[in-house]
PDB file of C-alpha atoms in Angstrom:
ATOM      1  CA  MET A   1     -18.988 115.644  -7.153  1.00 94.00           C
ATOM      2  CA  ARG A   2     -19.740 112.593  -6.184  1.00 96.00           C
ATOM      3  CA  ILE A   3     -17.477 109.903  -6.606  1.00 97.00           C
ATOM      4  CA  ILE A   4     -19.031 107.058  -8.130  1.00 97.00           C
ATOM      5  CA  HIS A   5     -16.092 103.989  -9.278  1.00 98.00           C
ATOM      6  CA  GLN A   6     -12.209 104.149  -7.807  1.00 97.00           C
ATOM      7  CA  ASP A   7      -9.509 101.669  -8.127  1.00 97.00           C
ATOM      8  CA  GLU A   8      -5.991 101.217  -8.088  1.00 97.00           C
ATOM      9  CA  ASP A   9      -5.905 101.981 -12.091  1.00 98.00           C
ATOM     10  CA  ILE A  10      -8.792 104.508 -12.375  1.00 98.00           C
ATOM     11  CA  VAL A  11     -11.782 107.170 -10.854  1.00 98.00           C
ATOM     12  CA  VAL A  12     -15.288 107.739 -11.593  1.00 98.00           C
ATOM     13  CA  VAL A  13     -16.362 110.760 -10.996  1.00 98.00           C
ATOM     14  CA  GLU A  14     -19.699 112.452 -11.608  1.00 98.00           C
ATOM     15  CA  LYS A  15     -19.751 115.875 -11.873  1.00 98.00           C
ATOM     16  CA  PRO A  16     -21.918 118.897 -10.870  1.00 96.00           C
ATOM     17  CA  SER A  17     -23.049 121.880 -13.747  1.00 96.00           C
ATOM     18  CA  GLY A  18     -20.860 124.770 -12.990  1.00 94.00           C
ATOM     19  CA  PHE A  19     -18.034 122.578 -11.963  1.00 95.00           C
ATOM     20  CA  LEU A  20     -14.816 122.721 -13.707  1.00 96.00           C
ATOM     21  CA  SER A  21     -13.381 119.087 -15.034  1.00 96.00           C
ATOM     22  CA  VAL A  22      -9.373 120.122 -14.944  1.00 95.00           C
ATOM     23  CA  PRO A  23      -8.345 123.543 -13.826  1.00 92.00           C
ATOM     24  CA  GLY A  24      -8.405 126.921 -16.106  1.00 86.00           C
ATOM     25  CA  ARG A  25      -6.986 130.008 -15.991  1.00 83.00           C
ATOM     26  CA  GLY A  26      -5.702 131.939 -12.595  1.00 80.00           C
ATOM     27  CA  GLU A  27      -5.810 131.131  -9.452  1.00 80.00           C
ATOM     28  CA  ASP A  28      -9.426 130.898  -8.158  1.00 80.00           C
ATOM     29  CA  LYS A  29      -9.961 128.592 -10.838  1.00 87.00           C
ATOM     30  CA  ILE A  30      -7.574 125.787  -9.708  1.00 93.00           C
ATOM     31  CA  ASP A  31     -10.487 123.876  -7.755  1.00 94.00           C
ATOM     32  CA  SER A  32     -11.796 121.387 -10.155  1.00 97.00           C
ATOM     33  CA  VAL A  33     -12.230 117.763 -10.841  1.00 97.00           C
ATOM     34  CA  SER A  34      -8.749 117.139 -12.043  1.00 97.00           C
ATOM     35  CA  HIS A  35      -7.532 118.638  -9.544  1.00 97.00           C
ATOM     36  CA  ARG A  36      -9.644 117.460  -6.488  1.00 97.00           C
ATOM     37  CA  ILE A  37      -8.777 113.787  -7.434  1.00 97.00           C
ATOM     38  CA  ARG A  38      -5.013 114.586  -7.671  1.00 96.00           C
ATOM     39  CA  THR A  39      -5.102 116.231  -4.562  1.00 95.00           C
ATOM     40  CA  THR A  40      -7.537 113.455  -2.544  1.00 95.00           C
ATOM     41  CA  ILE A  41      -6.169 109.888  -3.835  1.00 96.00           C
ATOM     42  CA  ALA A  42      -2.570 109.198  -2.853  1.00 95.00           C
ATOM     43  CA  GLY A  43      -0.711 107.814  -6.174  1.00 95.00           C
ATOM     44  CA  CYS A  44      -2.096 110.137  -8.499  1.00 97.00           C
ATOM     45  CA  ILE A  45      -0.244 111.395 -11.511  1.00 97.00           C
ATOM     46  CA  ASP A  46      -0.238 115.068 -11.589  1.00 95.00           C
ATOM     47  CA  GLN A  47      -2.038 114.938 -14.919  1.00 96.00           C
ATOM     48  CA  PRO A  48      -5.278 112.302 -14.411  1.00 98.00           C
ATOM     49  CA  SER A  49      -7.811 113.758 -17.260  1.00 97.00           C
ATOM     50  CA  VAL A  50      -7.963 111.765 -19.352  1.00 97.00           C
ATOM     51  CA  HIS A  51     -11.410 113.479 -21.667  1.00 96.00           C
ATOM     52  CA  ARG A  52     -13.368 116.132 -19.912  1.00 94.00           C
ATOM     53  CA  LEU A  53     -16.750 117.668 -19.862  1.00 96.00           C
ATOM     54  CA  ASP A  54     -17.424 122.026 -19.575  1.00 94.00           C
ATOM     55  CA  MET A  55     -18.299 124.148 -17.165  1.00 94.00           C
ATOM     56  CA  ASP A  56     -21.941 123.871 -17.452  1.00 95.00           C
ATOM     57  CA  THR A  57     -21.987 120.636 -18.788  1.00 97.00           C
ATOM     58  CA  SER A  58     -22.964 117.564 -15.828  1.00 98.00           C
ATOM     59  CA  GLY A  59     -22.345 113.550 -15.656  1.00 98.00           C
ATOM     60  CA  LEU A  60     -19.402 111.361 -15.904  1.00 98.00           C
ATOM     61  CA  ILE A  61     -15.675 111.451 -15.931  1.00 98.00           C
ATOM     62  CA  VAL A  62     -13.306 108.916 -15.689  1.00 98.00           C
ATOM     63  CA  LEU A  63      -9.603 109.907 -14.709  1.00 98.00           C
ATOM     64  CA  ALA A  64      -6.756 107.619 -14.916  1.00 98.00           C
ATOM     65  CA  LEU A  65      -4.538 106.522 -11.303  1.00 98.00           C
ATOM     66  CA  THR A  66      -1.908 105.533 -13.342  1.00 98.00           C
ATOM     67  CA  LYS A  67       0.618 106.779 -16.341  1.00 98.00           C
ATOM     68  CA  GLU A  68      -0.070 103.257 -17.632  1.00 98.00           C
ATOM     69  CA  ALA A  69      -3.764 103.793 -17.304  1.00 98.00           C
ATOM     70  CA  HIS A  70      -3.821 107.323 -18.389  1.00 98.00           C
ATOM     71  CA  ARG A  71      -2.520 106.136 -21.440  1.00 98.00           C
ATOM     72  CA  ASN A  72      -4.976 103.144 -22.540  1.00 98.00           C
ATOM     73  CA  LEU A  73      -7.532 105.323 -21.708  1.00 98.00           C
ATOM     74  CA  SER A  74      -6.477 108.779 -24.048  1.00 97.00           C
ATOM     75  CA  MET A  75      -6.155 105.928 -26.931  1.00 97.00           C
ATOM     76  CA  GLN A  76      -9.664 104.768 -25.920  1.00 97.00           C
ATOM     77  CA  PHE A  77     -11.244 108.277 -26.504  1.00 96.00           C
ATOM     78  CA  GLN A  78      -8.725 108.567 -29.527  1.00 94.00           C
ATOM     79  CA  GLU A  79      -9.797 105.829 -31.675  1.00 95.00           C
ATOM     80  CA  ARG A  80     -13.790 106.226 -30.939  1.00 93.00           C
ATOM     81  CA  GLN A  81     -14.100 102.831 -28.459  1.00 96.00           C
ATOM     82  CA  THR A  82     -15.695 104.769 -26.115  1.00 97.00           C
ATOM     83  CA  GLU A  83     -19.530 105.142 -25.595  1.00 96.00           C
ATOM     84  CA  LYS A  84     -20.779 108.542 -24.293  1.00 97.00           C
ATOM     85  CA  HIS A  85     -24.263 109.020 -24.269  1.00 98.00           C
ATOM     86  CA  TYR A  86     -25.677 112.550 -23.007  1.00 98.00           C
ATOM     87  CA  VAL A  87     -29.595 113.556 -21.984  1.00 98.00           C
ATOM     88  CA  ALA A  88     -30.329 117.572 -22.465  1.00 98.00           C
ATOM     89  CA  LEU A  89     -33.599 119.574 -22.493  1.00 98.00           C
ATOM     90  CA  LEU A  90     -34.087 121.888 -25.502  1.00 98.00           C
ATOM     91  CA  ASP A  91     -35.341 125.685 -25.007  1.00 98.00           C
ATOM     92  CA  GLY A  92     -37.985 124.774 -27.367  1.00 98.00           C
ATOM     93  CA  GLU A  93     -40.339 122.410 -29.128  1.00 98.00           C
ATOM     94  CA  LEU A  94     -38.802 119.755 -31.552  1.00 97.00           C
ATOM     95  CA  ASP A  95     -40.892 118.381 -34.435  1.00 94.00           C
ATOM     96  CA  GLY A  96     -38.074 115.426 -35.954  1.00 93.00           C
ATOM     97  CA  ASP A  97     -38.137 112.329 -34.261  1.00 96.00           C
ATOM     98  CA  LYS A  98     -34.546 111.497 -34.715  1.00 98.00           C
ATOM     99  CA  GLY A  99     -31.269 111.797 -36.654  1.00 98.00           C
ATOM    100  CA  THR A 100     -28.067 112.019 -37.335  1.00 98.00           C
ATOM    101  CA  ILE A 101     -26.311 116.210 -36.831  1.00 97.00           C
ATOM    102  CA  THR A 102     -23.107 116.492 -38.778  1.00 97.00           C
ATOM    103  CA  LEU A 103     -21.616 119.931 -39.114  1.00 96.00           C
ATOM    104  CA  PRO A 104     -17.510 121.988 -39.670  1.00 95.00           C
ATOM    105  CA  PHE A 105     -17.077 124.651 -36.821  1.00 96.00           C
ATOM    106  CA  ARG A 106     -13.926 125.214 -35.222  1.00 96.00           C
ATOM    107  CA  LEU A 107     -13.316 127.947 -32.235  1.00 95.00           C
ATOM    108  CA  ASP A 108     -14.338 132.155 -32.947  1.00 94.00           C
ATOM    109  CA  VAL A 109     -10.572 133.173 -31.854  1.00 91.00           C
ATOM    110  CA  ASP A 110     -12.430 136.619 -31.641  1.00 92.00           C
ATOM    111  CA  ASN A 111     -14.627 135.110 -29.249  1.00 90.00           C
ATOM    112  CA  ARG A 112     -12.853 132.362 -27.196  1.00 89.00           C
ATOM    113  CA  PRO A 113     -14.228 129.785 -26.304  1.00 90.00           C
ATOM    114  CA  TYR A 114     -17.148 130.436 -28.601  1.00 93.00           C
ATOM    115  CA  GLN A 115     -17.629 127.781 -31.447  1.00 95.00           C
ATOM    116  CA  ILE A 116     -19.043 128.476 -35.127  1.00 94.00           C
ATOM    117  CA  TYR A 117     -19.730 127.285 -38.446  1.00 94.00           C
ATOM    118  CA  ASP A 118     -17.483 126.401 -41.116  1.00 95.00           C
ATOM    119  CA  GLU A 119     -18.059 124.827 -43.582  1.00 94.00           C
ATOM    120  CA  VAL A 120     -13.946 125.656 -44.846  1.00 95.00           C
ATOM    121  CA  HIS A 121     -11.706 125.740 -41.791  1.00 95.00           C
ATOM    122  CA  GLY A 122     -13.971 123.901 -39.749  1.00 95.00           C
ATOM    123  CA  LYS A 123     -13.615 120.325 -38.086  1.00 95.00           C
ATOM    124  CA  ILE A 124     -16.609 117.824 -38.536  1.00 96.00           C
ATOM    125  CA  GLY A 125     -19.022 116.620 -35.859  1.00 96.00           C
ATOM    126  CA  THR A 126     -21.323 113.995 -36.074  1.00 97.00           C
ATOM    127  CA  THR A 127     -23.959 113.376 -34.102  1.00 98.00           C
ATOM    128  CA  HIS A 128     -27.035 110.852 -33.302  1.00 98.00           C
ATOM    129  CA  TRP A 129     -29.850 111.931 -31.467  1.00 98.00           C
ATOM    130  CA  GLN A 130     -32.974 111.293 -30.614  1.00 98.00           C
ATOM    131  CA  LYS A 131     -36.492 112.695 -28.863  1.00 98.00           C
ATOM    132  CA  VAL A 132     -37.796 111.290 -25.641  1.00 98.00           C
ATOM    133  CA  ALA A 133     -40.503 113.476 -24.978  1.00 98.00           C
ATOM    134  CA  ILE A 134     -42.593 117.164 -24.527  1.00 98.00           C
ATOM    135  CA  GLU A 135     -42.403 118.294 -20.993  1.00 97.00           C
ATOM    136  CA  ASN A 136     -44.448 121.908 -20.893  1.00 96.00           C
ATOM    137  CA  GLY A 137     -42.771 123.213 -24.317  1.00 97.00           C
ATOM    138  CA  LEU A 138     -39.199 122.261 -23.551  1.00 98.00           C
ATOM    139  CA  THR A 139     -38.202 118.785 -25.268  1.00 98.00           C
ATOM    140  CA  ARG A 140     -36.044 116.349 -23.621  1.00 98.00           C
ATOM    141  CA  VAL A 141     -33.374 114.264 -26.586  1.00 98.00           C
ATOM    142  CA  ALA A 142     -30.717 111.862 -26.231  1.00 98.00           C
ATOM    143  CA  PHE A 143     -27.003 112.748 -28.316  1.00 98.00           C
ATOM    144  CA  HIS A 144     -24.919 110.495 -28.704  1.00 98.00           C
ATOM    145  CA  PRO A 145     -22.099 111.818 -29.719  1.00 96.00           C
ATOM    146  CA  ILE A 146     -18.938 109.944 -32.189  1.00 95.00           C
ATOM    147  CA  THR A 147     -16.800 112.723 -32.988  1.00 93.00           C
ATOM    148  CA  GLY A 148     -15.590 114.495 -29.716  1.00 90.00           C
ATOM    149  CA  ARG A 149     -15.925 118.175 -30.647  1.00 92.00           C
ATOM    150  CA  THR A 150     -15.960 121.537 -27.791  1.00 92.00           C
ATOM    151  CA  HIS A 151     -18.835 122.468 -27.376  1.00 96.00           C
ATOM    152  CA  GLN A 152     -20.107 119.721 -30.063  1.00 97.00           C
ATOM    153  CA  ILE A 153     -23.681 118.795 -28.562  1.00 97.00           C
ATOM    154  CA  ARG A 154     -24.186 122.562 -28.305  1.00 97.00           C
ATOM    155  CA  ILE A 155     -24.063 123.499 -31.236  1.00 96.00           C
ATOM    156  CA  HIS A 156     -25.262 120.832 -32.916  1.00 97.00           C
ATOM    157  CA  ALA A 157     -28.915 121.459 -31.155  1.00 98.00           C
ATOM    158  CA  ALA A 158     -28.692 125.186 -31.270  1.00 97.00           C
ATOM    159  CA  HIS A 159     -28.271 126.114 -35.147  1.00 97.00           C
ATOM    160  CA  GLU A 160     -29.531 126.476 -37.936  1.00 96.00           C
ATOM    161  CA  LYS A 161     -28.539 123.797 -40.029  1.00 95.00           C
ATOM    162  CA  GLY A 162     -28.533 121.628 -36.565  1.00 97.00           C
ATOM    163  CA  LEU A 163     -31.652 121.478 -34.430  1.00 98.00           C
ATOM    164  CA  GLY A 164     -32.563 124.842 -34.573  1.00 97.00           C
ATOM    165  CA  ILE A 165     -33.223 124.477 -31.051  1.00 98.00           C
ATOM    166  CA  PRO A 166     -30.532 125.634 -27.927  1.00 98.00           C
ATOM    167  CA  ILE A 167     -30.252 123.751 -24.751  1.00 98.00           C
ATOM    168  CA  LEU A 168     -31.896 124.906 -21.734  1.00 97.00           C
ATOM    169  CA  ASP A 169     -29.924 127.466 -20.410  1.00 97.00           C
ATOM    170  CA  ASP A 170     -26.732 127.298 -21.906  1.00 97.00           C
ATOM    171  CA  PRO A 171     -25.482 130.713 -21.193  1.00 94.00           C
ATOM    172  CA  LEU A 172     -22.920 130.854 -24.342  1.00 94.00           C
ATOM    173  CA  TYR A 173     -25.315 129.459 -27.782  1.00 96.00           C
ATOM    174  CA  GLY A 174     -29.791 130.009 -25.725  1.00 95.00           C
ATOM    175  CA  ASN A 175     -30.705 132.001 -22.822  1.00 92.00           C
ATOM    176  CA  GLY A 176     -28.057 130.825 -20.272  1.00 90.00           C
ATOM    177  CA  SER A 177     -27.256 133.591 -17.786  1.00 85.00           C
ATOM    178  CA  ASP A 178     -26.471 131.958 -14.379  1.00 83.00           C
ATOM    179  CA  PRO A 179     -23.364 129.222 -14.368  1.00 80.00           C
ATOM    180  CA  GLY A 180     -24.670 125.336 -13.400  1.00 88.00           C
ATOM    181  CA  LYS A 181     -27.755 126.267 -15.025  1.00 94.00           C
ATOM    182  CA  MET A 182     -27.572 125.072 -17.964  1.00 97.00           C
ATOM    183  CA  LYS A 183     -29.483 121.255 -18.450  1.00 98.00           C
ATOM    184  CA  LEU A 184     -27.164 119.276 -20.958  1.00 98.00           C
ATOM    185  CA  HIS A 185     -26.254 116.254 -18.682  1.00 98.00           C
ATOM    186  CA  ALA A 186     -23.912 113.192 -19.685  1.00 98.00           C
ATOM    187  CA  ALA A 187     -25.506 110.294 -18.278  1.00 98.00           C
ATOM    188  CA  SER A 188     -24.007 107.008 -19.417  1.00 98.00           C
ATOM    189  CA  LEU A 189     -20.315 106.324 -20.001  1.00 98.00           C
ATOM    190  CA  ALA A 190     -18.306 102.735 -20.977  1.00 98.00           C
ATOM    191  CA  PHE A 191     -15.189 101.494 -21.966  1.00 98.00           C
ATOM    192  CA  ASP A 192     -12.501  98.784 -21.205  1.00 98.00           C
ATOM    193  CA  HIS A 193     -10.549  99.214 -17.680  1.00 98.00           C
ATOM    194  CA  PRO A 194      -6.990 100.030 -18.589  1.00 98.00           C
ATOM    195  CA  ALA A 195      -5.554  97.278 -16.483  1.00 97.00           C
ATOM    196  CA  SER A 196      -7.579  94.487 -16.995  1.00 97.00           C
ATOM    197  CA  GLY A 197      -9.919  95.135 -20.154  1.00 97.00           C
ATOM    198  CA  GLU A 198     -13.159  94.524 -18.690  1.00 97.00           C
ATOM    199  CA  ARG A 199     -15.931  96.430 -20.835  1.00 98.00           C
ATOM    200  CA  LEU A 200     -17.198  99.104 -17.753  1.00 98.00           C
ATOM    201  CA  SER A 201     -20.890 101.016 -18.556  1.00 98.00           C
ATOM    202  CA  PHE A 202     -21.558 103.209 -15.751  1.00 98.00           C
ATOM    203  CA  LYS A 203     -24.789 104.944 -15.280  1.00 98.00           C
ATOM    204  CA  THR A 204     -26.319 108.487 -13.933  1.00 97.00           C
ATOM    205  CA  PRO A 205     -30.066 110.053 -14.394  1.00 97.00           C
ATOM    206  CA  PRO A 206     -30.231 113.527 -15.126  1.00 97.00           C
ATOM    207  CA  PRO A 207     -30.885 116.307 -13.007  1.00 95.00           C
ATOM    208  CA  PHE A 208     -33.543 117.881 -14.425  1.00 96.00           C
TER     209      PHE A 208
END
């Protein structure tokens, strides 16, 4: 992982695909963005994570180094005051140019961590999307999620009521088989600095 920004209150990291945002279950899954920040930055709180990316999603994450920063950033994410933009390669050619996807979905308790469409018990996820280009039979798409549901962009891309084309190398909703290969990248992240209130914006190009 690569540190993009660091000060007394926060650290912004670019996470590679295939690397955990927070520790998983078991000793073999401790290594993660959160664990490395906590153990390498002096004075960091025990739980610096305020949001996360899926293991196979690459891109930008902000972590809090103090309790006050953690509280402030968590509230910004909860109240949707942050702004996140993603880039993905879809495993096929998409016809439309842009639009908004709104679908209810929930965890499949018999097949974790898979998420399923459910009009009755699902929670609404909303994502704006725009086609960028067709590249050798694949489609580059920019995604702007309004909500932050688990696997939201992946489901909105793959589901027939969404774009109907999975993200390339998605191991859950597409044809991916190897970890660290999925073509979904958190390319920009904006939020208010928890101490100064200054609006900060970070960008990093996708590795694909």
